[in-house]
């Protein structure tokens, strides 16, 4: 997998580092106002978290990196205008952070049936690999200690009750008690979403000067 994918995902990872804890706080507060909890009302919590993250990304510096939030108020999709890459955010199918099966949705079935980025690589070809039209999925799963996001490339539609097959591109683990990601890593070899892989480690630490979000209150 070429380095251009890593470079295009870095600003998204950096913004998630800053914004995901805030989005979680907003989502928990919204549930509290409804006298609900994340553990007992998981679907509502997932929608609140995704909505809060969407609003924060819309008000962030994401466009300066070439990324935009797609205009779909009932979902969260990011589009890379420079490379043609798409990321959609979905609640994880299971506690391992898997992608749900595509179901009967035609758009999902097309996106879930891609050739693996790993399979497209040719070691004898030094030209940058095109990312145009590639669709990735960012899933999240949360327990008492941390929330983990995984950016994956789906490569099969899957069939209920089984998950869709996917390749893990990037993993971000955030401790619920703290305000920064414990670890951000890119997968450097072919793997599925559940296998043990060699990883290219990428450490990203965000300071207020590096990533700023614009408040609507200003």
CSV table of C-alpha atoms in Angstrom, one decimal:
chain,number,residue,atom,x,y,z
A,1,UNK,CA,0.0,0.0,0.0
A,2,UNK,CA,1.6,3.3,-1.0
A,3,UNK,CA,2.4,6.2,1.2
A,4,UNK,CA,-0.1,8.6,-0.5
A,5,UNK,CA,-3.0,6.9,1.4
A,6,UNK,CA,-1.2,7.4,4.7
A,7,UNK,CA,-0.6,11.1,3.8
A,8,UNK,CA,-4.2,11.7,2.9
A,9,UNK,CA,-5.5,10.1,6.1
A,10,UNK,CA,-3.1,11.9,8.5
A,11,UNK,CA,-5.2,15.1,8.7
A,12,UNK,CA,-8.4,13.1,9.3
A,13,UNK,CA,-6.6,11.2,12.1
A,14,UNK,CA,-5.3,14.4,13.7
A,15,UNK,CA,-8.8,16.0,13.7
A,16,UNK,CA,-10.4,12.9,15.1
A,17,UNK,CA,-7.7,13.0,17.9
A,18,UNK,CA,-9.1,16.4,18.8
A,19,UNK,CA,-12.8,16.2,18.1
A,20,UNK,CA,-13.8,12.6,19.0
A,21,UNK,CA,-13.6,13.2,22.8
A,22,UNK,CA,-15.6,16.4,22.4
A,23,UNK,CA,-18.2,14.6,20.2
A,24,UNK,CA,-18.5,11.9,22.8
A,25,UNK,CA,-19.0,14.4,25.6
A,26,UNK,CA,-21.8,16.1,23.5
A,27,UNK,CA,-23.4,12.8,22.8
A,28,UNK,CA,-23.4,11.7,26.4
A,29,UNK,CA,-24.9,15.1,27.4
A,30,UNK,CA,-27.6,14.7,24.8
A,31,UNK,CA,-28.6,11.3,26.1
A,32,UNK,CA,-28.6,12.6,29.7
A,33,UNK,CA,-31.1,15.2,28.7
A,34,UNK,CA,-33.3,12.4,27.3
A,35,UNK,CA,-32.8,10.4,30.5
A,36,UNK,CA,-31.0,7.8,28.5
A,37,UNK,CA,-27.5,6.2,28.8
A,38,UNK,CA,-25.0,5.0,26.2
A,39,UNK,CA,-25.1,1.4,27.5
A,40,UNK,CA,-28.9,1.1,27.6
A,41,UNK,CA,-29.6,3.1,24.4
A,42,UNK,CA,-26.8,2.2,22.1
A,43,UNK,CA,-28.5,3.1,18.8
A,44,UNK,CA,-29.5,6.5,20.0
A,45,UNK,CA,-26.0,7.1,21.4
A,46,UNK,CA,-24.5,6.1,18.0
A,47,UNK,CA,-26.7,8.6,16.2
A,48,UNK,CA,-25.9,11.3,18.7
A,49,UNK,CA,-22.1,10.6,18.5
A,50,UNK,CA,-22.1,10.7,14.7
A,51,UNK,CA,-24.2,13.8,14.6
A,52,UNK,CA,-22.0,15.6,17.1
A,53,UNK,CA,-18.8,14.6,15.2
A,54,UNK,CA,-20.4,15.7,12.0
A,55,UNK,CA,-21.1,19.2,13.4
A,56,UNK,CA,-17.6,19.5,14.8
A,57,UNK,CA,-16.0,18.5,11.5
A,58,UNK,CA,-18.2,20.9,9.6
A,59,UNK,CA,-16.9,23.7,11.9
A,60,UNK,CA,-13.2,22.5,11.7
A,61,UNK,CA,-10.3,23.3,9.4
A,62,UNK,CA,-10.8,20.0,7.5
A,63,UNK,CA,-11.3,21.8,4.1
A,64,UNK,CA,-7.8,23.2,4.2
A,65,UNK,CA,-6.5,19.7,3.9
A,66,UNK,CA,-8.7,19.0,0.9
A,67,UNK,CA,-11.4,17.0,2.8
A,68,UNK,CA,-15.1,18.0,3.0
A,69,UNK,CA,-18.1,16.7,4.8
A,70,UNK,CA,-20.6,15.3,2.3
A,71,UNK,CA,-24.0,17.0,2.5
A,72,UNK,CA,-26.0,14.2,4.0
A,73,UNK,CA,-27.5,15.2,7.3
A,74,UNK,CA,-28.6,11.7,8.3
A,75,UNK,CA,-25.0,10.2,7.9
A,76,UNK,CA,-21.4,11.2,8.1
A,77,UNK,CA,-19.3,10.8,4.9
A,78,UNK,CA,-16.0,12.6,4.2
A,79,UNK,CA,-14.7,13.1,0.7
A,80,UNK,CA,-11.1,13.9,-0.3
A,81,UNK,CA,-11.3,16.4,-3.1
A,82,UNK,CA,-7.6,16.0,-3.9
A,83,UNK,CA,-7.4,12.2,-4.1
A,84,UNK,CA,-11.0,11.1,-4.6
A,85,UNK,CA,-11.1,9.0,-1.5
A,86,UNK,CA,-14.3,8.6,0.6
A,87,UNK,CA,-14.7,7.7,4.3
A,88,UNK,CA,-18.1,6.8,5.8
A,89,UNK,CA,-18.6,6.5,9.5
A,90,UNK,CA,-20.6,3.6,10.8
A,91,UNK,CA,-21.2,2.0,14.2
A,92,UNK,CA,-19.2,-1.2,14.4
A,93,UNK,CA,-21.0,-4.5,13.7
A,94,UNK,CA,-19.4,-6.2,16.7
A,95,UNK,CA,-17.0,-5.6,19.5
A,96,UNK,CA,-14.0,-6.3,17.1
A,97,UNK,CA,-14.9,-3.2,15.1
A,98,UNK,CA,-16.1,-5.1,12.0
A,99,UNK,CA,-18.1,-3.6,9.1
A,100,UNK,CA,-21.7,-4.7,8.9
A,101,UNK,CA,-22.9,-6.6,5.8
A,102,UNK,CA,-24.0,-4.4,2.9
A,103,UNK,CA,-27.6,-5.7,2.9
A,104,UNK,CA,-29.8,-4.7,-0.1
A,105,UNK,CA,-28.5,-1.1,-0.4
A,106,UNK,CA,-27.0,-0.7,-3.9
A,107,UNK,CA,-24.6,2.0,-3.0
A,108,UNK,CA,-23.2,0.0,-0.1
A,109,UNK,CA,-23.0,-3.2,-2.2
A,110,UNK,CA,-20.9,-1.4,-4.8
A,111,UNK,CA,-18.7,0.2,-2.1
A,112,UNK,CA,-18.3,-3.2,-0.3
A,113,UNK,CA,-17.2,-5.0,-3.4
A,114,UNK,CA,-13.8,-3.3,-4.1
A,115,UNK,CA,-10.5,-4.8,-5.0
A,116,UNK,CA,-8.2,-4.7,-2.0
A,117,UNK,CA,-5.7,-1.8,-2.1
A,118,UNK,CA,-3.1,-4.4,-1.1
A,119,UNK,CA,-3.9,-6.5,-4.1
A,120,UNK,CA,-3.5,-3.5,-6.5
A,121,UNK,CA,0.1,-2.9,-5.4
A,122,UNK,CA,2.9,-3.8,-7.9
A,123,UNK,CA,6.4,-3.7,-6.4
A,124,UNK,CA,7.9,-3.0,-9.8
A,125,UNK,CA,5.8,0.1,-10.4
A,126,UNK,CA,7.0,3.2,-8.6
A,127,UNK,CA,4.1,5.4,-9.8
A,128,UNK,CA,1.7,6.7,-7.0
A,129,UNK,CA,-1.3,4.4,-6.7
A,130,UNK,CA,-4.6,6.1,-7.6
A,131,UNK,CA,-7.1,6.4,-4.7
A,132,UNK,CA,-9.9,7.9,-6.8
A,133,UNK,CA,-13.2,6.1,-6.2
A,134,UNK,CA,-11.8,4.1,-3.2
A,135,UNK,CA,-14.4,4.0,-0.3
A,136,UNK,CA,-13.3,3.3,3.2
A,137,UNK,CA,-15.4,2.8,6.4
A,138,UNK,CA,-14.5,4.2,9.8
A,139,UNK,CA,-16.2,2.1,12.5
A,140,UNK,CA,-16.1,2.7,16.3
A,141,UNK,CA,-16.6,0.5,19.3
A,142,UNK,CA,-16.5,1.6,22.9
A,143,UNK,CA,-16.1,-0.1,26.3
A,144,UNK,CA,-15.6,1.2,29.8
A,145,UNK,CA,-12.0,2.1,29.2
A,146,UNK,CA,-11.6,3.2,25.6
A,147,UNK,CA,-13.2,4.1,22.3
A,148,UNK,CA,-11.5,2.6,19.2
A,149,UNK,CA,-11.9,3.7,15.7
A,150,UNK,CA,-10.9,1.5,12.7
A,151,UNK,CA,-10.6,2.7,9.2
A,152,UNK,CA,-11.1,-0.3,6.9
A,153,UNK,CA,-11.6,-1.1,3.2
A,154,UNK,CA,-14.5,-3.4,2.7
A,155,UNK,CA,-13.8,-6.1,0.1
A,156,UNK,CA,-17.0,-8.2,0.2
A,157,UNK,CA,-20.7,-7.6,0.8
A,158,UNK,CA,-21.0,-10.1,3.6
A,159,UNK,CA,-24.3,-11.8,4.5
A,160,UNK,CA,-26.2,-11.5,7.8
A,161,UNK,CA,-25.5,-12.6,10.5
A,162,UNK,CA,-21.8,-12.5,9.4
A,163,UNK,CA,-19.7,-9.4,9.1
A,164,UNK,CA,-18.4,-8.1,5.8
A,165,UNK,CA,-14.8,-9.0,5.0
A,166,UNK,CA,-12.5,-6.0,5.2
A,167,UNK,CA,-8.8,-4.9,5.4
A,168,UNK,CA,-7.7,-2.7,8.2
A,169,UNK,CA,-6.0,0.5,7.1
A,170,UNK,CA,-5.7,2.5,10.4
A,171,UNK,CA,-6.5,2.0,14.1
A,172,UNK,CA,-7.0,4.8,16.6
A,173,UNK,CA,-7.5,4.0,20.3
A,174,UNK,CA,-8.7,6.6,22.7
A,175,UNK,CA,-8.8,6.2,26.4
A,176,UNK,CA,-12.2,7.5,27.6
A,177,UNK,CA,-10.6,9.1,30.7
A,178,UNK,CA,-8.0,11.1,28.8
A,179,UNK,CA,-8.1,13.6,26.0
A,180,UNK,CA,-5.6,12.2,23.5
A,181,UNK,CA,-5.4,9.0,21.5
A,182,UNK,CA,-3.2,6.4,23.0
A,183,UNK,CA,-2.1,5.1,19.7
A,184,UNK,CA,-2.5,5.7,16.0
A,185,UNK,CA,-1.1,3.1,13.7
A,186,UNK,CA,-1.2,2.3,10.0
A,187,UNK,CA,-1.2,-1.3,8.7
A,188,UNK,CA,1.8,-1.9,6.5
A,189,UNK,CA,1.0,-5.4,5.2
A,190,UNK,CA,-2.0,-7.2,3.9
A,191,UNK,CA,-4.3,-8.3,6.7
A,192,UNK,CA,-8.0,-8.8,7.5
A,193,UNK,CA,-9.7,-6.8,10.2
A,194,UNK,CA,-9.1,-9.4,12.8
A,195,UNK,CA,-5.7,-10.9,12.1
A,196,UNK,CA,-2.3,-10.1,13.6
A,197,UNK,CA,-0.3,-7.8,11.3
A,198,UNK,CA,2.9,-6.0,11.0
A,199,UNK,CA,2.2,-2.3,11.5
A,200,UNK,CA,3.9,0.9,10.5
A,201,UNK,CA,3.7,3.0,13.6
A,202,UNK,CA,2.7,6.6,13.2
A,203,UNK,CA,2.7,8.8,16.2
A,204,UNK,CA,0.5,11.9,16.0
A,205,UNK,CA,0.2,14.3,18.9
A,206,UNK,CA,-2.0,17.3,18.4
A,207,UNK,CA,-1.4,20.7,20.1
A,208,UNK,CA,-3.9,23.6,20.0
A,209,UNK,CA,-1.6,25.4,17.6
A,210,UNK,CA,-1.5,22.4,15.1
A,211,UNK,CA,-5.2,21.8,14.9
A,212,UNK,CA,-7.7,24.5,15.6
A,213,UNK,CA,-11.5,24.3,15.4
A,214,UNK,CA,-13.5,27.4,14.8
A,215,UNK,CA,-16.4,27.9,17.3
A,216,UNK,CA,-19.7,29.2,16.0
A,217,UNK,CA,-19.9,31.3,19.1
A,218,UNK,CA,-16.9,33.4,18.0
